[in-house]
Amino acid sequence: MSAGDEVVVALDVGGTGMKCALVRPDGTTVHTERHATDAQRGPDAVVDTILEVADGLAGKARAAGRTPVACGIAVPGVVDETRGVAVWSANVGFRDVPLRELATTRLGLPAALGHDVRVGGLAEARLGAGRDAGHVLFVAIGTGIAAAHVVGGSAATGAHGAAGEIGHILVRPGGPRCGCGRDGCLEAVASASAIGRRFTELAGAPATAAEVADRAAAGEQLAGDVWRAAVEALADGLATGQALFDVATVVLGGGLAQAGPLLFDPLREALRERLTFHREPRLVAAALGDEAGCLGAALLALDTLAKESR
Ligand SMILES: [Zn+2]
């Protein structure tokens, strides 16, 4: 087998679905598939499915004449990458699951376990919108808000596997209740779900964040107020991020980033207003879409391989 036949088995496990792929060392994808997570079955059943799907992918690679060399798995929540343990996850139900060891045993391959947003940031920083910038902050804005700080191609994990929880920066003391139990966190004001929720509350009719953005752009007063409030809160959060990390590029991903100029134009301006001596980062949209998690999981697995062979 030539080195060109090598692939990494990559899985990005979310609350509702698993994105899976076979990824070459150069970051190109040769096969993708999707499976349901069915998290309501409980964490044990989810772990069984992860291992079965990963093993199946390795088999498919071999059947196609390729050599699976490693397995990378990304999961949400608190992830201890050093020990390879999924410590805690609200939407999948993991509590101290040694996923890396389980995958290594089942597949007979070296494995790596990563946090979904951190590996997404890794992929955007190395292969996507943050390419060419040594210091990148990747911010995913969807149901919640989380970030990855990537320096020189590797993402900081924190001492307890919980780095990058930018969504829980306190931006509006006494503001809306956050899922973490405190009032006024960034994600309670500016996540896509928070924007939809706020508008629905005030207007008495449901709307998604994307609809709020469109209505704001069309000049609707209430939608405009809700959208602006979210943009201002985001700018507060990003200004804090820039004070902490001084990055060259901020990559925005997740559902909200799809609002395009409706988000980026006012956000860029609001962020500029908040910065004094800090340099303004380039603010760009994520480039890899929902493939970022799988690509990042594969990169993490390859990084682990490279470290082990040193
Ligand atoms: Zn919070």
PDB file of N, CA and C and ligand atoms in Angstrom, residues 165 167-170 176-188, ligand 1:
ATOM      1  N   GLU A 165     -15.401  28.491  26.335  1.00  0.00           N
ATOM      2  CA  GLU A 165     -16.836  28.647  26.598  1.00  0.00           C
ATOM      3  C   GLU A 165     -17.222  30.123  26.610  1.00  0.00           C
ATOM      4  N   GLY A 167     -19.561  31.555  25.221  1.00  0.00           N
ATOM      5  CA  GLY A 167     -21.001  31.769  25.350  1.00  0.00           C
ATOM      6  C   GLY A 167     -21.424  32.089  26.768  1.00  0.00           C
ATOM      7  N   HIS A 168     -20.543  31.766  27.725  1.00  0.00           N
ATOM      8  CA  HIS A 168     -20.895  32.021  29.125  1.00  0.00           C
ATOM      9  C   HIS A 168     -20.120  33.199  29.702  1.00  0.00           C
ATOM     10  N   ILE A 169     -19.633  34.070  28.818  1.00  0.00           N
ATOM     11  CA  ILE A 169     -19.144  35.368  29.288  1.00  0.00           C
ATOM     12  C   ILE A 169     -20.380  36.160  29.705  1.00  0.00           C
ATOM     13  N   LEU A 170     -20.299  36.781  30.876  1.00  0.00           N
ATOM     14  CA  LEU A 170     -21.423  37.583  31.360  1.00  0.00           C
ATOM     15  C   LEU A 170     -21.441  38.916  30.618  1.00  0.00           C
ATOM     16  N   PRO A 176     -31.472  37.702  30.327  1.00  0.00           N
ATOM     17  CA  PRO A 176     -32.181  36.419  30.209  1.00  0.00           C
ATOM     18  C   PRO A 176     -31.405  35.266  30.855  1.00  0.00           C
ATOM     19  N   ARG A 177     -32.149  34.300  31.371  1.00  0.00           N
ATOM     20  CA  ARG A 177     -31.575  33.130  32.021  1.00  0.00           C
ATOM     21  C   ARG A 177     -30.862  32.256  30.989  1.00  0.00           C
ATOM     22  N   CYS A 178     -29.651  31.839  31.343  1.00  0.00           N
ATOM     23  CA  CYS A 178     -28.862  30.973  30.466  1.00  0.00           C
ATOM     24  C   CYS A 178     -29.085  29.517  30.856  1.00  0.00           C
ATOM     25  N   GLY A 179     -28.824  28.611  29.930  1.00  0.00           N
ATOM     26  CA  GLY A 179     -28.924  27.187  30.204  1.00  0.00           C
ATOM     27  C   GLY A 179     -28.004  26.734  31.325  1.00  0.00           C
ATOM     28  N   CYS A 180     -26.944  27.493  31.600  1.00  0.00           N
ATOM     29  CA  CYS A 180     -25.991  27.133  32.655  1.00  0.00           C
ATOM     30  C   CYS A 180     -26.516  27.519  34.034  1.00  0.00           C
ATOM     31  N   GLY A 181     -27.637  28.272  34.060  1.00  0.00           N
ATOM     32  CA  GLY A 181     -28.247  28.614  35.337  1.00  0.00           C
ATOM     33  C   GLY A 181     -28.033  30.054  35.771  1.00  0.00           C
ATOM     34  N   ARG A 182     -27.169  30.777  35.029  1.00  0.00           N
ATOM     35  CA  ARG A 182     -26.932  32.173  35.400  1.00  0.00           C
ATOM     36  C   ARG A 182     -27.702  33.099  34.452  1.00  0.00           C
ATOM     37  N   ASP A 183     -27.923  34.335  34.877  1.00  0.00           N
ATOM     38  CA  ASP A 183     -28.606  35.308  34.033  1.00  0.00           C
ATOM     39  C   ASP A 183     -27.600  36.157  33.263  1.00  0.00           C
ATOM     40  N   GLY A 184     -27.877  36.367  31.976  1.00  0.00           N
ATOM     41  CA  GLY A 184     -27.135  37.365  31.214  1.00  0.00           C
ATOM     42  C   GLY A 184     -25.892  36.897  30.484  1.00  0.00           C
ATOM     43  N   CYS A 185     -25.720  35.564  30.338  1.00  0.00           N
ATOM     44  CA  CYS A 185     -24.593  35.056  29.554  1.00  0.00           C
ATOM     45  C   CYS A 185     -24.770  35.444  28.077  1.00  0.00           C
ATOM     46  N   LEU A 186     -23.651  35.537  27.360  1.00  0.00           N
ATOM     47  CA  LEU A 186     -23.678  35.894  25.941  1.00  0.00           C
ATOM     48  C   LEU A 186     -24.652  35.014  25.160  1.00  0.00           C
ATOM     49  N   GLU A 187     -24.619  33.695  25.389  1.00  0.00           N
ATOM     50  CA  GLU A 187     -25.462  32.833  24.561  1.00  0.00           C
ATOM     51  C   GLU A 187     -26.945  32.937  24.902  1.00  0.00           C
ATOM     52  N   ALA A 188     -27.259  33.498  26.092  1.00  0.00           N
ATOM     53  CA  ALA A 188     -28.664  33.696  26.444  1.00  0.00           C
ATOM     54  C   ALA A 188     -29.240  34.912  25.722  1.00  0.00           C
TER      55      ALA A 188
HETATM   56 ZN    ZN B   1     -24.252  30.594  30.796  1.00  0.00          ZN
END
